[in-house]
CSV table of C-alpha atoms and ligand atoms in Angstrom, one decimal:
chain,number,residue,atom,x,y,z
O,1,MET,CA,64.5,-47.8,-17.7
O,2,ASN,CA,61.2,-49.6,-17.2
O,3,ILE,CA,60.5,-53.1,-18.6
O,4,LEU,CA,57.0,-54.5,-18.5
O,5,ILE,CA,56.2,-58.2,-18.8
O,6,VAL,CA,52.6,-58.4,-20.0
O,7,TYR,CA,51.1,-61.9,-20.2
O,8,TYR,CA,48.1,-64.2,-20.0
O,9,SER,CA,48.3,-67.6,-18.5
O,10,MET,CA,45.4,-70.0,-18.0
O,11,TYR,CA,47.1,-72.9,-16.3
O,12,GLY,CA,50.3,-71.3,-15.0
O,13,HIS,CA,52.9,-72.3,-17.7
O,14,ILE,CA,53.3,-68.8,-19.1
O,15,HIS,CA,53.2,-67.4,-15.5
O,16,GLN,CA,56.3,-69.6,-14.7
O,17,MET,CA,58.0,-68.5,-17.9
O,18,ALA,CA,57.2,-64.8,-17.1
O,19,ARG,CA,58.9,-65.2,-13.7
O,20,ALA,CA,62.0,-66.5,-15.4
O,21,VAL,CA,61.9,-63.5,-17.8
O,22,PHE,CA,61.6,-61.3,-14.8
O,23,GLU,CA,64.7,-62.8,-13.2
O,24,GLY,CA,66.6,-62.3,-16.5
O,25,VAL,CA,65.6,-58.6,-16.8
O,26,ARG,CA,66.8,-58.0,-13.2
O,27,GLU,CA,70.3,-59.1,-14.1
O,28,VAL,CA,70.7,-55.9,-16.1
O,29,ARG,CA,71.8,-52.9,-14.1
O,30,GLY,CA,69.3,-50.0,-14.1
O,31,ALA,CA,66.4,-52.1,-15.3
O,32,GLU,CA,63.1,-51.7,-13.3
O,33,VAL,CA,60.7,-54.6,-14.1
O,34,GLU,CA,57.1,-55.3,-13.4
O,35,MET,CA,54.9,-58.3,-14.2
O,36,LYS,CA,51.3,-57.6,-15.3
O,37,ARG,CA,48.5,-59.8,-16.5
O,38,VAL,CA,46.1,-58.8,-19.3
O,39,PRO,CA,42.4,-58.8,-18.2
O,40,GLU,CA,40.4,-62.0,-18.3
O,41,THR,CA,37.7,-62.2,-20.9
O,42,LEU,CA,36.1,-65.5,-19.9
O,43,PRO,CA,33.4,-65.8,-17.3
O,44,GLU,CA,34.4,-67.6,-14.0
O,45,ASP,CA,32.1,-70.6,-14.7
O,46,VAL,CA,33.9,-71.2,-18.0
O,47,LEU,CA,37.3,-71.0,-16.3
O,48,ARG,CA,36.0,-73.5,-13.7
O,49,LYS,CA,34.8,-75.9,-16.4
O,50,MET,CA,38.2,-75.6,-18.0
O,51,GLY,CA,39.9,-76.5,-14.7
O,52,ALA,CA,41.8,-73.2,-14.5
O,53,MET,CA,40.6,-71.9,-11.1
O,54,GLY,CA,43.5,-73.2,-9.1
O,55,ALA,CA,46.1,-71.7,-11.4
O,56,GLN,CA,44.2,-68.5,-11.6
O,57,GLN,CA,44.3,-68.2,-7.8
O,58,THR,CA,48.1,-68.6,-7.7
O,59,MET,CA,48.4,-65.7,-10.1
O,60,SER,CA,45.9,-63.4,-8.4
O,61,HIS,CA,48.6,-61.3,-6.8
O,62,ILE,CA,49.9,-60.2,-10.2
O,63,PRO,CA,48.3,-56.8,-11.1
O,64,ILE,CA,46.1,-56.4,-14.2
O,65,CYS,CA,47.7,-54.2,-16.9
O,66,THR,CA,46.0,-51.3,-18.6
O,67,VAL,CA,46.9,-50.3,-22.1
O,68,ASP,CA,48.1,-46.9,-20.9
O,69,GLU,CA,50.8,-48.6,-19.0
O,70,LEU,CA,52.4,-49.8,-22.3
O,71,ALA,CA,53.2,-46.1,-23.1
O,72,SER,CA,55.3,-45.6,-20.1
O,73,ALA,CA,57.5,-48.7,-20.6
O,74,ASP,CA,60.8,-48.6,-22.5
O,75,ALA,CA,60.5,-52.3,-23.4
O,76,ILE,CA,57.6,-54.8,-23.2
O,77,ILE,CA,58.0,-58.6,-23.2
O,78,PHE,CA,54.7,-60.3,-24.0
O,79,GLY,CA,53.8,-63.9,-23.0
O,80,THR,CA,50.8,-65.8,-24.4
O,81,PRO,CA,49.8,-69.4,-24.7
O,82,THR,CA,49.0,-70.5,-28.2
O,83,ARG,CA,45.4,-70.7,-29.4
O,84,TYR,CA,45.2,-72.5,-32.7
O,85,GLY,CA,48.7,-71.2,-33.6
O,86,ASN,CA,47.9,-67.6,-32.6
O,87,MET,CA,48.0,-65.4,-29.5
O,88,CYS,CA,45.1,-66.1,-27.0
O,89,GLY,CA,41.9,-64.0,-27.2
O,90,GLN,CA,42.6,-62.2,-24.0
O,91,MET,CA,45.9,-60.8,-25.4
O,92,ARG,CA,44.2,-60.0,-28.7
O,93,GLN,CA,41.4,-58.1,-26.9
O,94,PHE,CA,44.0,-56.2,-24.8
O,95,LEU,CA,46.0,-55.2,-27.8
O,96,ASP,CA,42.9,-54.2,-29.8
O,97,GLY,CA,42.3,-51.8,-27.0
O,98,ALA,CA,45.6,-50.0,-27.8
O,99,GLY,CA,44.2,-48.0,-30.7
O,100,GLN,CA,44.6,-44.7,-29.0
O,101,LEU,CA,48.3,-45.4,-28.5
O,102,TRP,CA,48.6,-46.5,-32.1
O,103,VAL,CA,47.2,-43.3,-33.5
O,104,LYS,CA,49.4,-41.2,-31.3
O,105,ASP,CA,52.6,-43.3,-32.3
O,106,ALA,CA,53.0,-43.8,-28.5
O,107,LEU,CA,54.7,-47.2,-28.9
O,108,VAL,CA,57.0,-46.4,-31.8
O,109,GLY,CA,60.7,-47.2,-31.2
O,110,LYS,CA,60.1,-49.3,-28.0
O,111,VAL,CA,61.6,-52.7,-27.8
O,112,ALA,CA,59.2,-55.8,-27.7
O,113,SER,CA,59.7,-59.5,-27.5
O,114,VAL,CA,57.3,-62.5,-27.2
O,115,PHE,CA,57.4,-65.9,-25.5
O,116,THR,CA,54.8,-68.6,-25.7
O,117,SER,CA,53.6,-72.0,-24.6
O,118,SER,CA,51.7,-74.8,-26.5
O,119,GLY,CA,50.1,-78.0,-25.6
O,120,THR,CA,52.0,-80.1,-28.1
O,121,GLN,CA,55.5,-80.0,-29.4
O,122,HIS,CA,54.6,-78.7,-32.9
O,123,GLY,CA,51.3,-77.1,-31.9
O,124,GLY,CA,52.1,-73.6,-33.2
O,125,GLN,CA,54.8,-72.0,-31.0
O,126,GLU,CA,56.6,-70.4,-33.9
O,127,SER,CA,53.4,-69.3,-35.7
O,128,THR,CA,52.1,-67.8,-32.4
O,129,ILE,CA,55.2,-65.7,-31.9
O,130,LEU,CA,55.6,-64.7,-35.6
O,131,SER,CA,51.9,-63.7,-36.0
O,132,PHE,CA,52.2,-61.7,-32.8
O,133,HIS,CA,55.1,-59.8,-34.4
O,134,THR,CA,52.8,-58.5,-37.1
O,135,THR,CA,50.8,-56.6,-34.5
O,136,LEU,CA,53.9,-55.3,-32.8
O,137,LEU,CA,55.3,-54.0,-36.1
O,138,HIS,CA,52.0,-52.2,-36.8
O,139,LEU,CA,52.4,-50.5,-33.5
O,140,GLY,CA,56.0,-49.5,-34.3
O,141,PHE,CA,57.9,-51.8,-31.9
O,142,ILE,CA,61.5,-52.9,-32.5
O,143,ILE,CA,61.3,-56.7,-32.3
O,144,VAL,CA,63.9,-58.8,-30.4
O,145,GLY,CA,63.9,-62.6,-30.3
O,146,LEU,CA,66.0,-65.3,-28.7
O,147,PRO,CA,69.4,-65.4,-30.6
O,148,TYR,CA,71.3,-68.7,-31.0
O,149,SER,CA,73.8,-67.3,-28.5
O,150,PHE,CA,71.3,-69.0,-26.1
O,151,ASN,CA,72.8,-72.4,-26.8
O,152,GLY,CA,70.1,-74.3,-25.1
O,153,GLN,CA,67.9,-74.0,-28.1
O,154,LYS,CA,70.3,-76.3,-30.0
O,155,ARG,CA,69.8,-79.2,-27.6
O,156,MET,CA,69.0,-82.6,-29.1
O,157,ASP,CA,69.2,-84.6,-25.9
O,158,GLU,CA,65.8,-83.6,-24.6
O,159,ILE,CA,62.5,-82.3,-25.8
O,160,THR,CA,62.6,-78.5,-25.4
O,161,GLY,CA,60.9,-75.3,-26.5
O,162,GLY,CA,62.8,-72.3,-27.6
O,163,SER,CA,63.6,-70.9,-31.1
O,164,PRO,CA,65.2,-67.8,-32.5
O,165,TYR,CA,61.7,-66.2,-32.3
O,166,GLY,CA,61.5,-66.5,-28.6
O,167,ALA,CA,61.4,-68.7,-25.5
O,168,SER,CA,58.6,-71.3,-25.3
O,169,THR,CA,57.5,-74.3,-23.3
O,170,ILE,CA,55.5,-77.4,-24.1
O,171,ALA,CA,52.7,-77.9,-21.6
O,172,GLY,CA,51.4,-81.3,-22.6
O,173,GLY,CA,47.9,-82.2,-23.7
O,174,GLN,CA,46.5,-82.0,-20.2
O,175,GLY,CA,48.9,-79.2,-19.0
O,176,GLU,CA,50.8,-81.9,-17.1
O,177,ARG,CA,54.3,-80.7,-18.1
O,178,MET,CA,55.7,-77.6,-16.4
O,179,PRO,CA,58.6,-75.6,-18.0
O,180,SER,CA,61.9,-77.4,-18.0
O,181,GLN,CA,65.1,-76.0,-16.7
O,182,ASN,CA,66.3,-75.4,-20.3
O,183,GLU,CA,63.0,-73.5,-21.2
O,184,LEU,CA,63.3,-71.4,-18.0
O,185,ALA,CA,66.9,-70.6,-18.9
O,186,ALA,CA,65.7,-69.5,-22.4
O,187,ALA,CA,63.1,-67.2,-20.7
O,188,ARG,CA,65.8,-65.8,-18.4
O,189,PHE,CA,68.1,-65.2,-21.4
O,190,GLN,CA,65.4,-63.5,-23.3
O,191,GLY,CA,64.6,-61.2,-20.4
O,192,LYS,CA,68.3,-60.2,-20.0
O,193,HIS,CA,68.8,-59.8,-23.7
O,194,VAL,CA,65.8,-57.5,-24.2
O,195,ALA,CA,66.9,-55.5,-21.1
O,196,ALA,CA,70.4,-55.1,-22.4
O,197,ILE,CA,69.3,-53.9,-25.8
O,198,ALA,CA,66.7,-51.5,-24.3
O,199,SER,CA,69.3,-50.2,-22.0
O,200,ARG,CA,71.6,-49.3,-24.9
O,201,LEU,CA,68.7,-47.6,-26.7
O,202,TYR,CA,67.7,-45.8,-23.5
O,203,ARG,CA,71.2,-44.4,-23.0
M,301,FMN,C1,41.0,-72.9,-27.1
M,301,FMN,C2,42.4,-73.5,-27.0
M,301,FMN,C3,43.2,-73.6,-28.1
M,301,FMN,C4,44.4,-74.2,-28.1
M,301,FMN,N1,45.1,-74.4,-29.2
M,301,FMN,C5,46.3,-75.0,-29.2
M,301,FMN,C6,47.0,-75.3,-30.4
M,301,FMN,O1,46.7,-74.9,-31.5
M,301,FMN,N2,48.2,-76.0,-30.3
M,301,FMN,C7,48.7,-76.4,-29.1
M,301,FMN,O2,49.7,-77.1,-29.0
M,301,FMN,N3,48.0,-76.1,-27.9
M,301,FMN,C8,46.9,-75.5,-27.9
M,301,FMN,N4,46.2,-75.2,-26.8
M,301,FMN,C9,46.8,-75.5,-25.5
M,301,FMN,C10,47.4,-74.3,-24.8
M,301,FMN,O3,48.3,-73.6,-25.6
M,301,FMN,C11,48.0,-74.6,-23.5
M,301,FMN,O4,47.0,-75.0,-22.6
M,301,FMN,C12,48.8,-73.5,-22.9
M,301,FMN,O5,50.0,-73.3,-23.7
M,301,FMN,C13,49.2,-73.7,-21.5
M,301,FMN,O6,49.8,-72.4,-21.0
M,301,FMN,P1,49.1,-71.7,-19.8
M,301,FMN,O7,49.1,-72.6,-18.7
M,301,FMN,O8,50.1,-70.5,-19.5
M,301,FMN,O9,47.8,-71.2,-20.2
M,301,FMN,C14,44.9,-74.6,-26.8
M,301,FMN,C15,44.2,-74.4,-25.7
M,301,FMN,C16,42.9,-73.9,-25.7
M,301,FMN,C17,42.1,-73.7,-24.5
């Protein structure tokens, strides 16, 4: 059973969450898992002006995904930072390139799940994941979220991301906050949960 984690990260927050998702998937016996980034659409000088070059270098060893690879996965866990309450343009561009898979029903019946990151606490985490789900439903995916059996999403003693829709982290206005232990635990839980469900379907 192959599980693909497909993500975009500009400053490394989604990258860290993706690594935690990866760890969670690996807890399920029989799950093969790979992390892949979607192609960058911004020119390097723009990334430099946005202060993203350092983070980009730390992620440079993660291979770039092609849309054809989606077809050979049994489950796909997508990670995207929010952009105005929606998925980022890089992810949008990548999924818009999946039309050939769409017309062939190549993704129908696969499991998908989404995790995200935002600058501010109420900056659009839920809308990003829920609007992402629309695209996934058009492609025929079975959507899996982050159930309340992940108790960490009920915490009131600290600021935390995470909702029934999926794991999330709050990066801060300047990207100064990295994912907390609770948010990483949510990402691990989501990875394991998706892999367990995909495993049952696979069998
Ligand atoms: C063009 C743009 C739009 C953004 N829109 C929002 C937004 O609507 N709400 C918010 O909280 N953060 C917003 N952010 C902040 C990003 O979501 C934040 O930088 C990101 O979650 C960090 O994750 P990353 O390091 O993996 O890229 C925006 C950032 C950019 C560059």
